[in-house]
Amino acid sequence: MKVELVSNQTIKPSSPTPQNLRIYKLSFIDQICPILHTRMLFFYPKIENKFSNDGCERIKTSLSETLTYFYPLAGRVRENTVIECNDEGVEFYEARVHGFVSDVLKQPDADLGHQFVPVDDAHLRSGFLVKVQVNLFDCGGLAIGVSFSHKIADASTIGSFIKAWSCTAIGCLTESMLPKYVMESHFPSMEFSKDLQPLEFKPELNCVTRRYVFESSDITKLKAKTSSKLVEQPTRVEAVLALIWKCATTASRINLGITKRPSKVGQAINFRKRTNPPLPETSVGNCLSIFIAETEETSDCSTDILDLQSLVAQLRKALELFSRERAHKLGDKNNAFSSIIEGWKDVELAYKEGIDFFMCTSWCRFGFYEADFGWGKPKWVSIPSMKIKNSIYLMDTHDGKGIEAWVTLIEQDMALVEKNHELLEFASLNPTII
């Protein structure tokens, strides 16, 4: 599918940022966050005559107006300590796609999506914190690709921005949607030693990404199968993640020719609602920590337990441990740093241990399917594959009840996972969208 870039410009805030807001201090969580861009795609297949030059101008104008409120996103990071809110703007591309949206939706391809989003050149320190690419298909359909620097935006921040932007486009922005800048006051920036640098996740060439879709009815069955006396009502994320964790661990061990090897899964957690008092939902920045669950050994330590009920119990146990021992520290400036850093160091250690370590990020319940710019809500919201080994991204399905899992593993492990009968009992491998 040929994608032709037809224009490139910089969109700046519609009103200049006041002088007293020109320096935005990063929180220490922002400082240690990975140097990468998070990219997303919103597909609108049936806009017909609703989108024209006027439609593209609406996107640009509303983007400019939204940046006035989210002014740090139009600035530039300096020395990993501050953002100069200098209104230099965000990068904006217009592209013509010689093809049909229906072709993308009939057979989704994790790699094809890269054509519809701006290039991730964060490692080159290009400067832009947000990039946008508007793709107009021959059929009249539309795809909006966005790219956000993780230095300033977690999934919640991205959700807040997309909501404010789309509501600005159709004239329904409210006071409650506006961003709140409270992160640095709770988690002030710090001077870090050289041995504590931002995490870097580098793509690996021998990895492949697959999309597994769990419909709500299948999740209900899966939750029933994974429930136990320890966890009587698993969440849909716990049930789905436990199944993927089991299948990926099993595949790794088969390919290594072993029956026992430590296996852990880390889960990123948005803790805005877990501090005391809770932080505003529209807080800008990275408000996340990580907890890690690991497989439980049998009583004689001869092997570990990989049944779904046990894995769900370990996930719940790890979350409760985080809530009990770390979450309460997040409201205290003196203890917040140690609480956050402990989670990040656990991740670094897990990557170095030579074990099976999987990293899960859940983007469920962030309202991405509500992004209506004036021609209806998106038919599909997805992420291009990032080729980061052993990564798992969970997103809502269109109805908000199911889960799409984007799983990246080395090729040999994925070859076994995509044939796993237990997984395919509850999930469909890359089903059509339409």
CSV table of C-alpha atoms in Angstrom, one decimal:
chain,number,residue,atom,x,y,z
A,1,MET,CA,0.0,0.0,0.0
A,2,LYS,CA,1.6,3.2,-1.2
A,3,VAL,CA,1.7,6.1,1.2
A,4,GLU,CA,2.6,9.5,-0.3
A,5,LEU,CA,3.5,12.4,2.0
A,6,VAL,CA,2.1,15.5,0.5
A,7,SER,CA,2.9,18.2,3.1
A,8,ASN,CA,4.8,18.7,6.3
A,9,GLN,CA,4.4,21.7,8.7
A,10,THR,CA,4.8,22.7,12.3
A,11,ILE,CA,1.6,23.4,14.3
A,12,LYS,CA,2.1,25.9,17.2
A,13,PRO,CA,-0.3,26.8,20.1
A,14,SER,CA,-3.0,29.2,19.0
A,15,SER,CA,-2.0,31.6,21.8
A,16,PRO,CA,1.5,32.2,23.1
A,17,THR,CA,2.5,30.6,26.4
A,18,PRO,CA,2.8,33.2,29.1
A,19,GLN,CA,6.3,34.0,30.3
A,20,ASN,CA,5.6,32.6,33.8
A,21,LEU,CA,4.8,29.2,32.3
A,22,ARG,CA,7.8,29.0,29.9
A,23,ILE,CA,9.8,26.5,32.1
A,24,TYR,CA,8.1,23.2,32.9
A,25,LYS,CA,10.1,21.0,35.3
A,26,LEU,CA,10.0,17.3,34.7
A,27,SER,CA,9.1,15.1,37.6
A,28,PHE,CA,11.7,12.5,38.5
A,29,ILE,CA,9.3,9.9,37.0
A,30,ASP,CA,9.5,11.7,33.7
A,31,GLN,CA,13.3,11.8,34.0
A,32,ILE,CA,13.7,8.1,34.2
A,33,CYS,CA,11.0,7.2,31.7
A,34,PRO,CA,12.2,5.5,28.5
A,35,ILE,CA,13.5,7.5,25.6
A,36,LEU,CA,10.9,6.5,23.0
A,37,HIS,CA,7.7,7.6,21.4
A,38,THR,CA,4.3,6.0,22.0
A,39,ARG,CA,2.4,5.7,18.7
A,40,MET,CA,-1.3,5.2,18.0
A,41,LEU,CA,-3.6,4.9,15.0
A,42,PHE,CA,-7.3,5.9,14.8
A,43,PHE,CA,-9.2,4.6,11.7
A,44,TYR,CA,-12.3,6.2,10.4
A,45,PRO,CA,-13.5,4.2,7.3
A,46,LYS,CA,-16.8,5.8,6.5
A,47,ILE,CA,-16.4,9.6,6.5
A,48,GLU,CA,-17.5,9.9,2.9
A,49,ASN,CA,-17.9,13.6,2.0
A,50,LYS,CA,-17.5,14.8,5.6
A,51,PHE,CA,-13.7,15.2,5.3
A,52,SER,CA,-12.1,17.6,2.8
A,53,ASN,CA,-9.7,20.4,3.0
A,54,ASP,CA,-12.0,21.9,5.6
A,55,GLY,CA,-11.8,18.7,7.6
A,56,CYS,CA,-8.0,18.8,7.6
A,57,GLU,CA,-8.0,22.5,8.6
A,58,ARG,CA,-10.4,21.6,11.5
A,59,ILE,CA,-7.8,19.0,12.7
A,60,LYS,CA,-5.0,21.5,12.5
A,61,THR,CA,-6.9,24.4,14.1
A,62,SER,CA,-8.2,22.3,16.9
A,63,LEU,CA,-4.8,20.8,17.5
A,64,SER,CA,-3.4,24.3,17.7
A,65,GLU,CA,-6.1,25.4,20.2
A,66,THR,CA,-5.5,22.2,22.3
A,67,LEU,CA,-1.8,22.9,22.5
A,68,THR,CA,-2.5,26.2,24.2
A,69,TYR,CA,-3.7,24.2,27.2
A,70,PHE,CA,-1.2,21.4,26.8
A,71,TYR,CA,1.6,23.9,26.2
A,72,PRO,CA,4.6,21.6,27.4
A,73,LEU,CA,3.8,19.3,24.4
A,74,ALA,CA,4.8,22.1,22.0
A,75,GLY,CA,8.1,22.7,23.8
A,76,ARG,CA,11.5,21.0,23.9
A,77,VAL,CA,13.2,18.9,26.6
A,78,ARG,CA,16.5,20.3,27.9
A,79,GLU,CA,19.1,18.3,29.8
A,80,ASN,CA,16.4,15.8,30.9
A,81,THR,CA,15.3,18.2,33.6
A,82,VAL,CA,12.9,20.8,32.1
A,83,ILE,CA,10.8,21.5,29.1
A,84,GLU,CA,11.3,24.9,27.5
A,85,CYS,CA,7.7,25.8,26.7
A,86,ASN,CA,8.8,27.9,23.8
A,87,ASP,CA,5.9,27.2,21.4
A,88,GLU,CA,8.1,25.6,18.8
A,89,GLY,CA,5.2,23.3,18.1
A,90,VAL,CA,4.5,19.8,17.0
A,91,GLU,CA,5.2,18.1,13.7
A,92,PHE,CA,2.2,17.6,11.3
A,93,TYR,CA,2.1,15.5,8.2
A,94,GLU,CA,-0.6,15.1,5.5
A,95,ALA,CA,-0.4,11.9,3.5
A,96,ARG,CA,-2.3,10.4,0.6
A,97,VAL,CA,-2.8,6.6,0.8
A,98,HIS,CA,-3.3,4.8,-2.5
A,99,GLY,CA,-5.6,2.1,-1.1
A,100,PHE,CA,-8.7,1.5,0.9
A,101,VAL,CA,-9.2,1.6,4.7
A,102,SER,CA,-11.3,-1.6,4.3
A,103,ASP,CA,-8.2,-3.4,3.1
A,104,VAL,CA,-6.4,-2.5,6.3
A,105,LEU,CA,-9.4,-3.5,8.5
A,106,LYS,CA,-10.0,-6.8,6.7
A,107,GLN,CA,-6.6,-8.1,7.5
A,108,PRO,CA,-4.9,-6.0,10.2
A,109,ASP,CA,-1.1,-6.0,10.0
A,110,ALA,CA,1.0,-4.8,12.9
A,111,ASP,CA,3.9,-3.8,10.6
A,112,LEU,CA,1.7,-2.1,8.0
A,113,GLY,CA,0.7,0.5,10.6
A,114,HIS,CA,4.2,2.0,10.6
A,115,GLN,CA,3.4,3.7,7.3
A,116,PHE,CA,0.5,5.7,8.8
A,117,VAL,CA,2.4,7.2,11.8
A,118,PRO,CA,5.3,9.6,12.0
A,119,VAL,CA,8.7,8.1,12.3
A,120,ASP,CA,9.9,7.4,15.9
A,121,ASP,CA,13.3,9.3,15.9
A,122,ALA,CA,13.3,9.9,19.7
A,123,HIS,CA,16.7,8.2,19.9
A,124,LEU,CA,18.1,10.9,17.5
A,125,ARG,CA,16.8,13.6,19.9
A,126,SER,CA,14.8,15.3,17.1
A,127,GLY,CA,13.1,17.5,19.7
A,128,PHE,CA,9.4,17.1,18.8
A,129,LEU,CA,7.4,15.8,21.7
A,130,VAL,CA,4.3,15.2,19.6
A,131,LYS,CA,3.9,14.3,15.9
A,132,VAL,CA,0.7,13.8,13.9
A,133,GLN,CA,0.1,12.3,10.5
A,134,VAL,CA,-3.3,12.6,8.8
A,135,ASN,CA,-3.7,9.9,6.1
A,136,LEU,CA,-6.5,10.3,3.6
A,137,PHE,CA,-7.3,7.1,1.6
A,138,ASP,CA,-8.5,6.8,-2.0
A,139,CYS,CA,-11.9,5.6,-0.7
A,140,GLY,CA,-12.4,8.7,1.4
A,141,GLY,CA,-11.5,7.0,4.7
A,142,LEU,CA,-9.1,8.4,7.2
A,143,ALA,CA,-6.4,7.3,9.6
A,144,ILE,CA,-4.9,9.7,12.2
A,145,GLY,CA,-1.5,8.6,13.5
A,146,VAL,CA,-0.1,10.2,16.6
A,147,SER,CA,3.2,9.9,18.3
A,148,PHE,CA,3.9,11.1,21.9
A,149,SER,CA,7.2,11.3,23.7
A,150,HIS,CA,7.2,9.2,26.8
A,151,LYS,CA,9.2,12.0,28.5
A,152,ILE,CA,6.0,13.8,29.1
A,153,ALA,CA,3.1,11.5,28.3
A,154,ASP,CA,1.9,8.2,29.7
A,155,ALA,CA,-1.3,6.5,28.3
A,156,SER,CA,-3.5,8.5,30.6
A,157,THR,CA,-1.9,11.8,29.4
A,158,ILE,CA,-2.4,10.7,25.8
A,159,GLY,CA,-6.0,9.8,26.5
A,160,SER,CA,-6.6,13.2,28.1
A,161,PHE,CA,-5.0,15.0,25.2
A,162,ILE,CA,-6.9,13.1,22.5
A,163,LYS,CA,-10.2,13.7,24.3
A,164,ALA,CA,-9.5,17.4,24.7
A,165,TRP,CA,-8.4,17.7,21.0
A,166,SER,CA,-11.4,15.8,19.6
A,167,CYS,CA,-13.8,17.7,21.8
A,168,THR,CA,-12.2,21.0,20.7
A,169,ALA,CA,-12.8,20.0,17.1
A,170,ILE,CA,-16.5,19.6,17.7
A,171,GLY,CA,-16.9,22.4,20.2
A,172,CYS,CA,-17.7,20.5,23.4
A,173,LEU,CA,-14.5,21.0,25.5
A,174,THR,CA,-15.3,21.4,29.2
A,175,GLU,CA,-13.4,22.7,32.1
A,176,SER,CA,-13.1,19.2,33.6
A,177,MET,CA,-11.1,18.1,30.5
A,178,LEU,CA,-8.3,20.6,30.9
A,179,PRO,CA,-4.9,19.4,32.0
A,180,LYS,CA,-3.6,19.8,35.5
A,181,TYR,CA,0.1,20.4,36.1
A,182,VAL,CA,0.8,18.9,39.6
A,183,MET,CA,3.3,16.1,38.9
A,184,GLU,CA,6.5,18.1,39.6
A,185,SER,CA,5.2,19.4,42.9
A,186,HIS,CA,4.5,15.8,44.1
A,187,PHE,CA,7.5,14.2,42.5
A,188,PRO,CA,10.2,16.9,42.0
A,189,SER,CA,13.0,16.5,39.5
A,190,MET,CA,16.3,15.2,40.9
A,191,GLU,CA,20.0,15.0,40.1
A,192,PHE,CA,20.6,11.4,39.1
A,193,SER,CA,23.9,9.5,39.2
A,194,LYS,CA,25.3,8.0,36.0
A,195,ASP,CA,24.2,4.5,37.1
A,196,LEU,CA,20.5,5.5,37.1
A,197,GLN,CA,19.8,6.6,33.5
A,198,PRO,CA,16.4,6.6,31.6
A,199,LEU,CA,15.4,3.1,30.6
A,200,GLU,CA,16.0,2.3,26.9
A,201,PHE,CA,13.9,-0.3,25.0
A,202,LYS,CA,15.6,-1.2,21.8
A,203,PRO,CA,13.7,-3.0,18.9
A,204,GLU,CA,15.0,-6.5,18.1
A,205,LEU,CA,15.1,-7.8,14.6
A,206,ASN,CA,14.2,-11.4,15.4
A,207,CYS,CA,10.9,-10.5,17.1
A,208,VAL,CA,7.4,-10.7,15.6
A,209,THR,CA,4.2,-9.1,16.9
A,210,ARG,CA,0.8,-10.8,16.8
A,211,ARG,CA,-2.7,-9.5,17.6
A,212,TYR,CA,-5.0,-11.7,19.7
A,213,VAL,CA,-8.6,-10.6,20.3
A,214,PHE,CA,-10.5,-11.7,23.3
A,215,GLU,CA,-14.3,-11.1,22.9
A,216,SER,CA,-16.3,-10.2,26.0
A,217,SER,CA,-18.1,-13.6,26.0
A,218,ASP,CA,-14.8,-15.5,25.8
A,219,ILE,CA,-13.4,-13.3,28.6
A,220,THR,CA,-16.3,-14.3,30.8
A,221,LYS,CA,-15.5,-17.9,30.3
A,222,LEU,CA,-11.8,-17.3,30.9
A,223,LYS,CA,-12.5,-15.5,34.1
A,224,ALA,CA,-14.6,-18.4,35.3
A,225,LYS,CA,-11.7,-20.8,34.5
A,226,THR,CA,-9.1,-18.6,36.3
A,227,SER,CA,-11.1,-17.9,39.4
A,228,SER,CA,-10.2,-19.6,42.7
A,229,LYS,CA,-10.6,-19.3,46.4
A,230,LEU,CA,-7.7,-16.9,46.4
A,231,VAL,CA,-9.1,-14.7,43.6
A,232,GLU,CA,-12.8,-15.3,43.3
A,233,GLN,CA,-13.4,-12.5,40.7
A,234,PRO,CA,-10.4,-12.0,38.4
A,235,THR,CA,-10.4,-8.8,36.4
A,236,ARG,CA,-10.4,-9.2,32.6
A,237,VAL,CA,-6.9,-7.9,32.5
A,238,GLU,CA,-5.7,-10.5,35.1
A,239,ALA,CA,-7.4,-13.3,33.2
A,240,VAL,CA,-6.0,-12.4,29.8
A,241,LEU,CA,-2.5,-11.6,31.0
A,242,ALA,CA,-2.3,-14.8,33.0
A,243,LEU,CA,-3.1,-16.9,29.9
A,244,ILE,CA,-0.6,-15.0,27.7
A,245,TRP,CA,2.0,-15.3,30.4
A,246,LYS,CA,1.5,-19.1,30.6
A,247,CYS,CA,1.6,-19.6,26.9
A,248,ALA,CA,4.7,-17.5,26.3
A,249,THR,CA,6.6,-19.1,29.2
A,250,THR,CA,5.7,-22.6,28.0
A,251,ALA,CA,6.9,-21.8,24.5
A,252,SER,CA,10.2,-20.4,25.8
A,253,ARG,CA,10.9,-23.5,27.9
A,254,ILE,CA,10.1,-25.8,25.0
A,255,ASN,CA,12.5,-24.0,22.7
A,256,LEU,CA,15.2,-23.9,25.4
A,257,GLY,CA,14.7,-27.6,26.1
A,258,ILE,CA,14.1,-27.1,29.8
A,259,THR,CA,11.2,-27.7,32.2
A,260,LYS,CA,11.9,-25.1,34.8
A,261,ARG,CA,13.1,-21.5,34.5
A,262,PRO,CA,12.1,-18.4,36.5
A,263,SER,CA,9.3,-16.5,34.8
A,264,LYS,CA,8.2,-13.0,35.8
A,265,VAL,CA,5.8,-10.5,34.4
A,266,GLY,CA,5.9,-6.7,35.1
A,267,GLN,CA,2.8,-4.6,34.8
A,268,ALA,CA,2.8,-0.8,34.5
A,269,ILE,CA,0.2,0.8,36.8
A,270,ASN,CA,-1.4,4.2,36.6
A,271,PHE,CA,-1.4,5.3,40.2
A,272,ARG,CA,-3.3,8.6,39.9
A,273,LYS,CA,-6.2,7.2,41.9
A,274,ARG,CA,-4.0,5.3,44.4
A,275,THR,CA,-2.3,8.2,46.1
A,276,ASN,CA,-3.7,9.8,49.2
A,277,PRO,CA,-5.3,12.2,48.2
A,278,PRO,CA,-5.8,11.0,44.6
A,279,LEU,CA,-4.2,13.0,41.8
A,280,PRO,CA,-6.4,14.6,39.1
A,281,GLU,CA,-7.3,12.3,36.3
A,282,THR,CA,-6.0,14.8,33.8
A,283,SER,CA,-2.6,15.2,35.5
A,284,VAL,CA,0.0,15.7,32.7
A,285,GLY,CA,3.1,13.6,32.8
A,286,ASN,CA,4.1,10.1,33.7
A,287,CYS,CA,2.2,8.9,36.7
A,288,LEU,CA,3.1,5.2,36.6
A,289,SER,CA,5.0,2.6,38.6
A,290,ILE,CA,5.6,-1.1,38.0
A,291,PHE,CA,4.9,-4.2,40.0
A,292,ILE,CA,6.3,-7.7,39.2
A,293,ALA,CA,4.7,-11.1,39.7
A,294,GLU,CA,6.6,-14.3,39.4
A,295,THR,CA,5.6,-18.0,39.1
A,296,GLU,CA,5.1,-19.9,42.3
A,297,GLU,CA,7.3,-22.9,43.0
A,298,THR,CA,5.9,-26.3,44.1
A,299,SER,CA,6.4,-27.4,47.7
A,300,ASP,CA,9.5,-29.5,46.8
A,301,CYS,CA,10.9,-26.7,44.6
A,302,SER,CA,11.2,-29.2,41.7
A,303,THR,CA,9.2,-27.0,39.3
A,304,ASP,CA,6.9,-24.0,39.3
A,305,ILE,CA,3.1,-23.8,39.0
A,306,LEU,CA,1.9,-22.6,35.6
A,307,ASP,CA,-1.9,-23.3,36.0
A,308,LEU,CA,-4.0,-20.2,35.3
A,309,GLN,CA,-5.5,-20.0,38.8
A,310,SER,CA,-2.1,-19.8,40.3
A,311,LEU,CA,-0.8,-17.2,37.8
A,312,VAL,CA,-3.9,-15.0,38.4
A,313,ALA,CA,-3.3,-15.4,42.2
A,314,GLN,CA,0.3,-14.3,41.7
A,315,LEU,CA,-0.7,-11.2,39.7
A,316,ARG,CA,-3.2,-10.2,42.4
A,317,LYS,CA,-0.7,-10.9,45.2
A,318,ALA,CA,1.8,-8.6,43.5
A,319,LEU,CA,-0.7,-5.8,43.0
A,320,GLU,CA,-1.9,-6.1,46.6
A,321,LEU,CA,1.8,-6.0,47.8
A,322,PHE,CA,2.3,-2.8,45.7
A,323,SER,CA,-0.8,-1.2,47.2
A,324,ARG,CA,0.1,-2.2,50.7
A,325,GLU,CA,3.8,-1.4,50.7
A,326,ARG,CA,4.4,1.2,48.0
A,327,ALA,CA,1.3,3.1,47.0
A,328,HIS,CA,0.8,4.8,50.4
A,329,LYS,CA,4.4,6.2,50.1
A,330,LEU,CA,3.5,8.0,46.8
A,331,GLY,CA,1.7,10.7,48.6
A,332,ASP,CA,4.8,11.5,50.7
A,333,LYS,CA,7.6,13.4,48.9
A,334,ASN,CA,10.2,11.9,51.2
A,335,ASN,CA,9.2,8.3,50.3
A,336,ALA,CA,7.8,8.6,46.8
A,337,PHE,CA,11.2,8.5,45.2
A,338,SER,CA,12.3,5.2,46.8
A,339,SER,CA,8.9,3.7,46.0
A,340,ILE,CA,9.1,4.5,42.3
A,341,ILE,CA,12.8,3.7,41.9
A,342,GLU,CA,12.3,0.3,43.6
A,343,GLY,CA,9.9,-0.7,40.8
A,344,TRP,CA,12.1,0.5,38.0
A,345,LYS,CA,15.2,-1.2,39.5
A,346,ASP,CA,13.2,-4.4,39.7
A,347,VAL,CA,12.6,-4.2,36.0
A,348,GLU,CA,16.2,-3.5,35.2
A,349,LEU,CA,17.3,-6.5,37.3
A,350,ALA,CA,14.7,-8.8,35.7
A,351,TYR,CA,16.0,-7.9,32.2
A,352,LYS,CA,19.6,-8.8,33.3
A,353,GLU,CA,18.8,-12.0,35.2
A,354,GLY,CA,18.6,-14.2,32.2
A,355,ILE,CA,15.0,-15.4,32.9
A,356,ASP,CA,11.7,-15.2,31.1
A,357,PHE,CA,10.6,-11.7,31.8
A,358,PHE,CA,7.5,-10.2,30.1
A,359,MET,CA,6.4,-6.5,30.3
A,360,CYS,CA,2.7,-5.7,30.2
A,361,THR,CA,1.1,-2.3,29.6
A,362,SER,CA,-2.7,-2.1,29.8
A,363,TRP,CA,-4.3,0.8,27.9
A,364,CYS,CA,-7.8,-0.4,28.7
A,365,ARG,CA,-10.4,2.1,29.9
A,366,PHE,CA,-8.7,5.2,28.6
A,367,GLY,CA,-11.5,6.1,26.3
A,368,PHE,CA,-9.6,6.1,23.0
A,369,TYR,CA,-12.7,4.9,21.1
A,370,GLU,CA,-14.5,8.1,22.0
A,371,ALA,CA,-12.2,10.3,19.8
A,372,ASP,CA,-14.8,11.9,17.5
A,373,PHE,CA,-13.4,14.8,15.5
A,374,GLY,CA,-16.7,15.5,13.7
A,375,TRP,CA,-17.2,12.4,11.5
A,376,GLY,CA,-18.0,9.8,14.1
A,377,LYS,CA,-16.0,7.6,16.4
A,378,PRO,CA,-13.1,5.4,15.2
A,379,LYS,CA,-13.8,2.0,13.9
A,380,TRP,CA,-10.5,0.7,15.1
A,381,VAL,CA,-7.7,2.0,17.4
A,382,SER,CA,-4.4,0.3,17.3
A,383,ILE,CA,-0.7,0.6,17.9
A,384,PRO,CA,2.1,-0.2,15.4
A,385,SER,CA,4.4,-2.9,16.5
A,386,MET,CA,7.5,-1.7,18.4
A,387,LYS,CA,9.5,-5.0,18.2
A,388,ILE,CA,10.3,-4.9,21.8
A,389,LYS,CA,11.0,-8.5,23.0
A,390,ASN,CA,8.5,-10.1,25.4
A,391,SER,CA,6.2,-7.0,25.4
A,392,ILE,CA,2.4,-7.3,25.9
A,393,TYR,CA,0.0,-4.4,25.2
A,394,LEU,CA,-3.6,-4.7,26.1
A,395,MET,CA,-6.3,-2.4,24.6
A,396,ASP,CA,-10.1,-2.3,24.6
A,397,THR,CA,-12.0,-3.7,21.7
A,398,HIS,CA,-14.5,-1.4,19.9
A,399,ASP,CA,-17.3,-2.2,22.3
A,400,GLY,CA,-15.2,-1.5,25.4
A,401,LYS,CA,-15.8,-5.0,26.8
A,402,GLY,CA,-13.2,-7.2,25.0
A,403,ILE,CA,-9.5,-7.0,24.9
A,404,GLU,CA,-7.0,-6.8,22.0
A,405,ALA,CA,-3.6,-8.1,23.0
A,406,TRP,CA,-0.5,-7.1,21.0
A,407,VAL,CA,2.2,-9.6,21.9
A,408,THR,CA,5.8,-9.4,20.7
A,409,LEU,CA,8.1,-12.4,21.1
A,410,ILE,CA,11.1,-13.9,19.4
A,411,GLU,CA,10.0,-15.8,16.2
A,412,GLN,CA,10.6,-19.3,17.6
A,413,ASP,CA,8.4,-18.7,20.7
A,414,MET,CA,5.7,-17.0,18.7
A,415,ALA,CA,5.5,-19.9,16.3
A,416,LEU,CA,4.4,-22.1,19.3
A,417,VAL,CA,2.2,-19.5,21.0
A,418,GLU,CA,0.1,-18.9,17.9
A,419,LYS,CA,-0.7,-22.6,17.7
A,420,ASN,CA,-1.4,-23.0,21.4
A,421,HIS,CA,-4.9,-24.6,21.8
A,422,GLU,CA,-5.6,-23.2,25.2
A,423,LEU,CA,-4.9,-19.6,23.9
A,424,LEU,CA,-7.0,-20.1,20.8
A,425,GLU,CA,-9.9,-21.5,22.9
A,426,PHE,CA,-10.4,-18.0,24.2
A,427,ALA,CA,-8.8,-15.7,21.6
A,428,SER,CA,-8.8,-15.2,17.9
A,429,LEU,CA,-5.6,-14.7,16.0
A,430,ASN,CA,-5.8,-11.4,14.1
A,431,PRO,CA,-9.5,-11.5,13.2
A,432,THR,CA,-11.0,-9.0,10.7
A,433,ILE,CA,-12.3,-5.6,12.0
A,434,ILE,CA,-15.2,-5.5,9.5
